[in-house]
Amino acid sequence: MGEEPEVTNELVLSVVIPNHNYADYVGAAVKSALDIRWPNVEVIVVDDGSTDNSLDVINAYADRINIISQPNAGQMPSCVNGFRRSTGDVVIFLDSDDALHPDIMTEIAAVWSDAASKFQFQMRVIDAKGNPTGGILPQYFSLPTPHDIRTWVTTTGVYPTPPGSGSAYPRSVVERIFGFESDFVDRAPDSYLIAAAPVFGDVITVPKPLVDYRVHGLNHGAHLHLDDSRFAREVDLTRRRHKFFTDVASSAGMRVDTGALNRNLLFLCLRAASYSLRPDIHPISGDSATQIAAATFKALAFPQGFSKAQRASLFLWMIFALFGPRGFRRSVVSWRYVPTARPQWMKRVLNLLLVVKKAPA
């Protein structure tokens, strides 16, 4: 094998950290970025109108980072503002309650490719105090190649990916995605970057935990109780996000299969939960349990990163969620979307059904 191109040693990493009222965690996020073992790292922290003592915590690092203090505008504008201030060849948007591992840039350099549009890593789940819970996400049945991911997104609109902090992007890709004119609006930069990245090159997966994902009950996505109306909103958001992806793909000459979204097993699970729990606000007119189940059965033929056992277990879950007794359906949905609600017997069943081969460390 040939040697790595020397240019990788000269890459500049920009870590952009948007923050709003996370004084308890933002210091750890900043320190993790400063502790990266790489010669060229710049850290930009965007405080988005915090009303706690976040700025006091951030200002303690003022001689080593770039600080932007702005009126509250939201996470996406914060990331855009931080990106505009950055100069790096590679950009990571780090949530202020997460933390990077010291070797993350070394791992990027080891797999560097000019054809890459995204580098993604596994994330170690930690609790509010920073203690590992034993969870790793995402888990991979098999390590996805860039070709796999391109195939999955064009046929189902989805691919295995960590949350936002678990990805790094070449600067040119962020510029293209942030600069794409669209009527799609969402608070999270993940909705734009994760969705559109496969359009612009290879998504390269590094099967190692290189980021800590903190679950503390306050972060968006950490659901500790079941909100029945949540699923209607997420179905609507997923549909709008998929349209954004198809618009970007079309502009770049990438063909996405018609009906791809209705082969997306994660979307179909949200669709089932929405219809089962709140049919009165379900956003898909004329939908039915039979239609959802039929679409899911057809979607089983498309791997999209799941093993056969995983796809079968998702289908079984959906049958219970759609056709079980009314009171039982809510429990079934809760078991999937609120991990703390799972009884021990259900955890054992899921461990048997969702057989996951851990990717090599």
GROMACS .gro file of C-alpha atoms in nm:
model
  361
    1MET     CA    1   0.000   0.000   0.000
    2GLY     CA    2   0.116   0.355  -0.075
    3GLU     CA    3   0.194   0.609   0.192
    4GLU     CA    4  -0.068   0.856   0.309
    5PRO     CA    5  -0.041   1.186   0.122
    6GLU     CA    6   0.156   1.444   0.319
    7VAL     CA    7  -0.128   1.691   0.290
    8THR     CA    8  -0.314   1.505   0.566
    9ASN     CA    9  -0.055   1.626   0.817
   10GLU     CA   10  -0.128   1.984   0.719
   11LEU     CA   11  -0.506   1.969   0.750
   12VAL     CA   12  -0.666   2.224   0.980
   13LEU     CA   13  -0.956   2.102   1.194
   14SER     CA   14  -1.226   2.348   1.296
   15VAL     CA   15  -1.448   2.248   1.588
   16VAL     CA   16  -1.763   2.462   1.603
   17ILE     CA   17  -1.952   2.437   1.933
   18PRO     CA   18  -2.300   2.595   1.950
   19ASN     CA   19  -2.417   2.646   2.307
   20HIS     CA   20  -2.736   2.755   2.478
   21ASN     CA   21  -2.769   2.722   2.857
   22TYR     CA   22  -2.542   2.419   2.889
   23ALA     CA   23  -2.305   2.568   3.147
   24ASP     CA   24  -2.280   2.228   3.316
   25TYR     CA   25  -2.136   2.064   3.005
   26VAL     CA   26  -1.989   2.320   2.765
   27GLY     CA   27  -1.658   2.335   2.952
   28ALA     CA   28  -1.602   1.963   2.897
   29ALA     CA   29  -1.687   2.003   2.527
   30VAL     CA   30  -1.437   2.289   2.486
   31LYS     CA   31  -1.166   2.104   2.676
   32SER     CA   32  -1.215   1.793   2.463
   33ALA     CA   33  -1.163   1.999   2.146
   34LEU     CA   34  -0.851   2.164   2.288
   35ASP     CA   35  -0.713   1.824   2.391
   36ILE     CA   36  -0.721   1.682   2.037
   37ARG     CA   37  -0.377   1.550   1.951
   38TRP     CA   38  -0.327   1.733   1.621
   39PRO     CA   39  -0.105   2.029   1.534
   40ASN     CA   40  -0.372   2.245   1.369
   41VAL     CA   41  -0.702   2.275   1.558
   42GLU     CA   42  -0.917   2.585   1.593
   43VAL     CA   43  -1.213   2.597   1.831
   44ILE     CA   44  -1.506   2.833   1.777
   45VAL     CA   45  -1.772   2.852   2.049
   46VAL     CA   46  -2.100   3.024   1.965
   47ASP     CA   47  -2.299   3.118   2.273
   48ASP     CA   48  -2.658   3.152   2.159
   49GLY     CA   49  -2.803   3.395   2.410
   50SER     CA   50  -2.747   3.181   2.719
   51THR     CA   51  -2.912   3.301   3.039
   52ASP     CA   52  -2.714   3.075   3.272
   53ASN     CA   53  -2.341   3.115   3.345
   54SER     CA   54  -2.231   2.955   3.016
   55LEU     CA   55  -2.032   3.262   2.911
   56ASP     CA   56  -1.834   3.255   3.236
   57VAL     CA   57  -1.738   2.894   3.164
   58ILE     CA   58  -1.655   2.970   2.800
   59ASN     CA   59  -1.455   3.284   2.881
   60ALA     CA   60  -1.222   3.078   3.099
   61TYR     CA   61  -1.078   2.949   2.767
   62ALA     CA   62  -1.082   3.288   2.592
   63ASP     CA   63  -0.707   3.290   2.521
   64ARG     CA   64  -0.728   2.957   2.333
   65ILE     CA   65  -1.059   2.974   2.144
   66ASN     CA   66  -1.269   3.206   1.930
   67ILE     CA   67  -1.589   3.317   2.103
   68ILE     CA   68  -1.905   3.445   1.936
   69SER     CA   69  -2.176   3.577   2.168
   70GLN     CA   70  -2.507   3.641   1.995
   71PRO     CA   71  -2.875   3.692   2.080
   72ASN     CA   72  -3.069   3.366   2.087
   73ALA     CA   73  -3.125   3.255   1.727
   74GLY     CA   74  -3.122   2.874   1.744
   75GLN     CA   75  -2.878   2.593   1.679
   76MET     CA   76  -2.871   2.610   1.301
   77PRO     CA   77  -2.792   2.985   1.277
   78SER     CA   78  -2.531   2.934   1.550
   79CYS     CA   79  -2.358   2.666   1.345
   80VAL     CA   80  -2.370   2.881   1.031
   81ASN     CA   81  -2.219   3.176   1.218
   82GLY     CA   82  -1.948   2.959   1.368
   83PHE     CA   83  -1.869   2.804   1.031
   84ARG     CA   84  -1.833   3.148   0.873
   85ARG     CA   85  -1.574   3.237   1.137
   86SER     CA   86  -1.384   2.911   1.086
   87THR     CA   87  -1.095   2.846   0.846
   88GLY     CA   88  -1.041   2.470   0.872
   89ASP     CA   89  -1.022   2.212   0.596
   90VAL     CA   90  -1.231   1.976   0.811
   91VAL     CA   91  -1.525   2.084   1.027
   92ILE     CA   92  -1.693   1.915   1.323
   93PHE     CA   93  -2.009   2.064   1.471
   94LEU     CA   94  -1.986   1.952   1.834
   95ASP     CA   95  -2.294   1.972   2.053
   96SER     CA   96  -2.201   2.149   2.375
   97ASP     CA   97  -2.302   1.850   2.587
   98ASP     CA   98  -2.087   1.604   2.390
   99ALA     CA   99  -1.710   1.553   2.386
  100LEU     CA  100  -1.445   1.453   2.131
  101HIS     CA  101  -1.175   1.192   2.188
  102PRO     CA  102  -0.811   1.306   2.148
  103ASP     CA  103  -0.729   1.087   1.846
  104ILE     CA  104  -1.027   1.183   1.631
  105MET     CA  105  -0.827   1.385   1.378
  106THR     CA  106  -0.556   1.121   1.356
  107GLU     CA  107  -0.826   0.870   1.263
  108ILE     CA  108  -0.963   1.106   0.996
  109ALA     CA  109  -0.617   1.151   0.849
  110ALA     CA  110  -0.566   0.773   0.839
  111VAL     CA  111  -0.866   0.730   0.605
  112TRP     CA  112  -0.845   1.065   0.429
  113SER     CA  113  -0.976   1.075   0.074
  114ASP     CA  114  -1.033   1.372  -0.152
  115ALA     CA  115  -1.352   1.194  -0.265
  116ALA     CA  116  -1.499   1.197   0.087
  117SER     CA  117  -1.800   1.408   0.178
  118LYS     CA  118  -1.827   1.291   0.536
  119PHE     CA  119  -1.630   1.097   0.796
  120GLN     CA  120  -1.849   0.934   1.059
  121PHE     CA  121  -1.759   0.761   1.384
  122GLN     CA  122  -1.924   0.557   1.652
  123MET     CA  123  -2.019   0.740   1.972
  124ARG     CA  124  -1.979   0.623   2.330
  125VAL     CA  125  -2.291   0.693   2.535
  126ILE     CA  126  -2.222   0.865   2.868
  127ASP     CA  127  -2.453   0.987   3.144
  128ALA     CA  128  -2.488   1.337   3.284
  129LYS     CA  129  -2.177   1.293   3.501
  130GLY     CA  130  -1.968   1.165   3.212
  131ASN     CA  131  -1.976   0.797   3.309
  132PRO     CA  132  -1.998   0.548   3.020
  133THR     CA  133  -2.330   0.362   3.016
  134GLY     CA  134  -2.197   0.077   2.803
  135GLY     CA  135  -2.387   0.192   2.494
  136ILE     CA  136  -2.224   0.249   2.157
  137LEU     CA  137  -2.406   0.407   1.864
  138PRO     CA  138  -2.460   0.338   1.593
  139GLN     CA  139  -2.407  -0.036   1.603
  140TYR     CA  140  -2.323  -0.198   1.270
  141PHE     CA  141  -2.432  -0.539   1.152
  142SER     CA  142  -2.157  -0.500   0.895
  143LEU     CA  143  -1.929  -0.206   0.822
  144PRO     CA  144  -2.099   0.008   0.555
  145THR     CA  145  -1.887   0.101   0.256
  146PRO     CA  146  -1.936   0.427   0.064
  147HIS     CA  147  -2.098   0.220  -0.212
  148ASP     CA  148  -2.340   0.064   0.037
  149ILE     CA  149  -2.439   0.404   0.169
  150ARG     CA  150  -2.489   0.548  -0.178
  151THR     CA  151  -2.711   0.253  -0.268
  152TRP     CA  152  -2.916   0.277   0.051
  153VAL     CA  153  -2.981   0.650   0.024
  154THR     CA  154  -3.091   0.626  -0.339
  155THR     CA  155  -3.328   0.336  -0.271
  156THR     CA  156  -3.454   0.418   0.081
  157GLY     CA  157  -3.332   0.769   0.164
  158VAL     CA  158  -3.155   0.651   0.479
  159TYR     CA  159  -2.821   0.512   0.593
  160PRO     CA  160  -2.664   0.422   0.930
  161THR     CA  161  -2.530   0.741   1.086
  162PRO     CA  162  -2.444   0.877   1.430
  163PRO     CA  163  -2.602   1.197   1.562
  164GLY     CA  164  -2.447   1.528   1.459
  165SER     CA  165  -2.136   1.534   1.680
  166GLY     CA  166  -2.028   1.200   1.535
  167SER     CA  167  -1.943   1.338   1.191
  168ALA     CA  168  -1.670   1.550   1.030
  169TYR     CA  169  -1.708   1.723   0.695
  170PRO     CA  170  -1.470   1.865   0.437
  171ARG     CA  171  -1.514   2.241   0.427
  172SER     CA  172  -1.628   2.244   0.064
  173VAL     CA  173  -1.914   2.005   0.143
  174VAL     CA  174  -2.043   2.223   0.428
  175GLU     CA  175  -2.029   2.527   0.200
  176ARG     CA  176  -2.237   2.350  -0.064
  177ILE     CA  177  -2.498   2.221   0.180
  178PHE     CA  178  -2.532   2.543   0.380
  179GLY     CA  179  -2.544   2.737   0.056
  180PHE     CA  180  -2.819   2.529  -0.106
  181GLU     CA  181  -3.134   2.735  -0.154
  182SER     CA  182  -3.436   2.555  -0.015
  183ASP     CA  183  -3.759   2.621   0.171
  184PHE     CA  184  -3.671   2.344   0.418
  185VAL     CA  185  -3.629   2.481   0.770
  186ASP     CA  186  -3.518   2.290   1.079
  187ARG     CA  187  -3.349   2.382   1.405
  188ALA     CA  188  -3.078   2.116   1.375
  189PRO     CA  189  -2.783   2.129   1.132
  190ASP     CA  190  -2.791   1.747   1.134
  191SER     CA  191  -3.105   1.760   0.922
  192TYR     CA  192  -2.913   1.929   0.644
  193LEU     CA  193  -2.562   1.786   0.672
  194ILE     CA  194  -2.639   1.421   0.743
  195ALA     CA  195  -2.914   1.409   0.480
  196ALA     CA  196  -2.722   1.573   0.197
  197ALA     CA  197  -2.364   1.454   0.256
  198PRO     CA  198  -2.394   1.134   0.045
  199VAL     CA  199  -2.484   1.346  -0.258
  200PHE     CA  200  -2.142   1.509  -0.268
  201GLY     CA  201  -1.906   1.214  -0.226
  202ASP     CA  202  -1.812   0.913  -0.020
  203VAL     CA  203  -1.935   0.871   0.336
  204ILE     CA  204  -1.644   0.703   0.514
  205THR     CA  205  -1.722   0.511   0.832
  206VAL     CA  206  -1.463   0.473   1.108
  207PRO     CA  207  -1.582   0.185   1.333
  208LYS     CA  208  -1.442   0.323   1.657
  209PRO     CA  209  -1.601   0.528   1.937
  210LEU     CA  210  -1.433   0.868   1.893
  211VAL     CA  211  -1.699   1.094   2.043
  212ASP     CA  212  -1.891   1.087   2.372
  213TYR     CA  213  -2.269   1.127   2.339
  214ARG     CA  214  -2.412   1.256   2.664
  215VAL     CA  215  -2.766   1.157   2.764
  216HIS     CA  216  -2.893   1.368   3.051
  217GLY     CA  217  -3.266   1.412   2.998
  218LEU     CA  218  -3.251   1.773   2.878
  219ASN     CA  219  -3.095   1.720   2.537
  220HIS     CA  220  -3.313   1.707   2.227
  221GLY     CA  221  -3.377   1.341   2.148
  222ALA     CA  222  -3.336   1.210   2.502
  223HIS     CA  223  -3.697   1.107   2.558
  224LEU     CA  224  -3.760   0.988   2.913
  225HIS     CA  225  -4.137   0.965   2.872
  226LEU     CA  226  -4.369   0.905   2.581
  227ASP     CA  227  -4.513   1.211   2.408
  228ASP     CA  228  -4.789   1.077   2.186
  229SER     CA  229  -4.796   1.388   1.964
  230ARG     CA  230  -4.422   1.377   1.901
  231PHE     CA  231  -4.452   1.119   1.626
  232ALA     CA  232  -4.675   1.329   1.403
  233ARG     CA  233  -4.414   1.604   1.416
  234GLU     CA  234  -4.132   1.364   1.339
  235VAL     CA  235  -4.319   1.210   1.046
  236ASP     CA  236  -4.369   1.559   0.905
  237LEU     CA  237  -4.004   1.654   0.965
  238THR     CA  238  -3.877   1.333   0.804
  239ARG     CA  239  -4.088   1.393   0.495
  240ARG     CA  240  -3.963   1.751   0.463
  241ARG     CA  241  -3.603   1.642   0.524
  242HIS     CA  242  -3.635   1.375   0.256
  243LYS     CA  243  -3.764   1.634   0.010
  244PHE     CA  244  -3.461   1.850   0.091
  245PHE     CA  245  -3.235   1.552   0.023
  246THR     CA  246  -3.406   1.471  -0.309
  247ASP     CA  247  -3.385   1.837  -0.416
  248VAL     CA  248  -3.012   1.845  -0.340
  249ALA     CA  249  -2.963   1.509  -0.514
  250SER     CA  250  -3.151   1.625  -0.822
  251SER     CA  251  -2.941   1.941  -0.844
  252ALA     CA  252  -2.626   1.726  -0.842
  253GLY     CA  253  -2.754   1.468  -1.094
  254MET     CA  254  -2.810   1.187  -0.840
  255ARG     CA  255  -3.119   0.980  -0.906
  256VAL     CA  256  -3.329   0.884  -0.602
  257ASP     CA  257  -3.591   0.613  -0.649
  258THR     CA  258  -3.952   0.726  -0.645
  259GLY     CA  259  -4.109   0.600  -0.325
  260ALA     CA  260  -3.773   0.565  -0.150
  261LEU     CA  261  -3.906   0.717   0.172
  262ASN     CA  262  -4.171   0.447   0.204
  263ARG     CA  263  -3.895   0.185   0.204
  264ASN     CA  264  -3.724   0.362   0.495
  265LEU     CA  265  -3.779   0.136   0.795
  266LEU     CA  266  -3.706   0.408   1.050
  267PHE     CA  267  -3.961   0.636   0.886
  268LEU     CA  268  -4.215   0.355   0.869
  269CYS     CA  269  -4.172   0.295   1.243
  270LEU     CA  270  -4.240   0.663   1.311
  271ARG     CA  271  -4.537   0.647   1.076
  272ALA     CA  272  -4.675   0.345   1.262
  273ALA     CA  273  -4.629   0.510   1.602
  274SER     CA  274  -4.797   0.830   1.484
  275TYR     CA  275  -5.094   0.651   1.331
  276SER     CA  276  -5.133   0.411   1.623
  277LEU     CA  277  -5.120   0.668   1.904
  278ARG     CA  278  -5.267   0.984   1.749
  279PRO     CA  279  -5.458   0.908   1.427
  280ASP     CA  280  -5.641   1.239   1.476
  281ILE     CA  281  -5.323   1.441   1.406
  282HIS     CA  282  -5.140   1.190   1.186
  283PRO     CA  283  -5.002   1.402   0.898
  284ILE     CA  284  -5.053   1.149   0.615
  285SER     CA  285  -5.406   1.183   0.484
  286GLY     CA  286  -5.588   0.855   0.414
  287ASP     CA  287  -5.319   0.644   0.583
  288SER     CA  288  -5.412   0.312   0.744
  289ALA     CA  289  -5.255   0.039   0.953
  290THR     CA  290  -5.282  -0.201   0.660
  291GLN     CA  291  -5.101   0.037   0.426
  292ILE     CA  292  -4.819   0.093   0.674
  293ALA     CA  293  -4.777  -0.280   0.738
  294ALA     CA  294  -4.779  -0.357   0.364
  295ALA     CA  295  -4.518  -0.090   0.293
  296THR     CA  296  -4.301  -0.224   0.574
  297PHE     CA  297  -4.327  -0.581   0.444
  298LYS     CA  298  -4.203  -0.462   0.104
  299ALA     CA  299  -3.926  -0.258   0.269
  300LEU     CA  300  -3.783  -0.572   0.429
  301ALA     CA  301  -3.619  -0.648   0.094
  302PHE     CA  302  -3.396  -0.340   0.128
  303PRO     CA  303  -3.109  -0.384   0.381
  304GLN     CA  304  -3.045  -0.011   0.456
  305GLY     CA  305  -2.787  -0.117   0.713
  306PHE     CA  306  -3.002  -0.367   0.904
  307SER     CA  307  -2.947  -0.741   0.928
  308LYS     CA  308  -3.229  -0.980   0.836
  309ALA     CA  309  -3.293  -1.040   1.208
  310GLN     CA  310  -3.317  -0.668   1.274
  311ARG     CA  311  -3.557  -0.615   0.984
  312ALA     CA  312  -3.772  -0.905   1.100
  313SER     CA  313  -3.783  -0.770   1.456
  314LEU     CA  314  -3.885  -0.424   1.333
  315PHE     CA  315  -4.168  -0.579   1.134
  316LEU     CA  316  -4.282  -0.781   1.435
  317TRP     CA  317  -4.273  -0.467   1.651
  318MET     CA  318  -4.482  -0.286   1.392
  319ILE     CA  319  -4.750  -0.556   1.386
  320PHE     CA  320  -4.789  -0.527   1.763
  321ALA     CA  321  -4.784  -0.144   1.746
  322LEU     CA  322  -5.051  -0.131   1.474
  323PHE     CA  323  -5.279  -0.425   1.549
  324GLY     CA  324  -5.237  -0.503   1.918
  325PRO     CA  325  -5.497  -0.411   2.182
  326ARG     CA  326  -5.517  -0.034   2.222
  327GLY     CA  327  -5.356  -0.014   2.565
  328PHE     CA  328  -5.085  -0.260   2.463
  329ARG     CA  329  -4.997  -0.058   2.151
  330ARG     CA  330  -4.887   0.237   2.361
  331SER     CA  331  -4.661   0.012   2.566
  332VAL     CA  332  -4.510  -0.135   2.249
  333VAL     CA  333  -4.432   0.212   2.111
  334SER     CA  334  -4.286   0.315   2.446
  335TRP     CA  335  -4.061   0.008   2.451
  336ARG     CA  336  -3.901   0.119   2.126
  337TYR     CA  337  -3.872   0.493   2.176
  338VAL     CA  338  -3.826   0.526   2.553
  339PRO     CA  339  -3.552   0.277   2.652
  340THR     CA  340  -3.612   0.329   3.025
  341ALA     CA  341  -3.967   0.197   2.976
  342ARG     CA  342  -3.853  -0.145   2.859
  343PRO     CA  343  -3.916  -0.426   3.107
  344GLN     CA  344  -3.632  -0.673   3.158
  345TRP     CA  345  -3.804  -0.947   2.959
  346MET     CA  346  -3.840  -0.710   2.664
  347LYS     CA  347  -3.472  -0.617   2.682
  348ARG     CA  348  -3.384  -0.985   2.667
  349VAL     CA  349  -3.613  -1.041   2.369
  350LEU     CA  350  -3.465  -0.740   2.187
  351ASN     CA  351  -3.115  -0.867   2.254
  352LEU     CA  352  -3.212  -1.195   2.090
  353LEU     CA  353  -3.391  -1.038   1.794
  354LEU     CA  354  -3.166  -0.744   1.729
  355VAL     CA  355  -2.852  -0.948   1.685
  356VAL     CA  356  -2.578  -0.694   1.620
  357LYS     CA  357  -2.224  -0.781   1.529
  358LYS     CA  358  -1.998  -0.517   1.683
  359ALA     CA  359  -1.767  -0.353   1.435
  360PRO     CA  360  -1.397  -0.418   1.496
  361ALA     CA  361  -1.226  -0.170   1.725
   0.00000   0.00000   0.00000
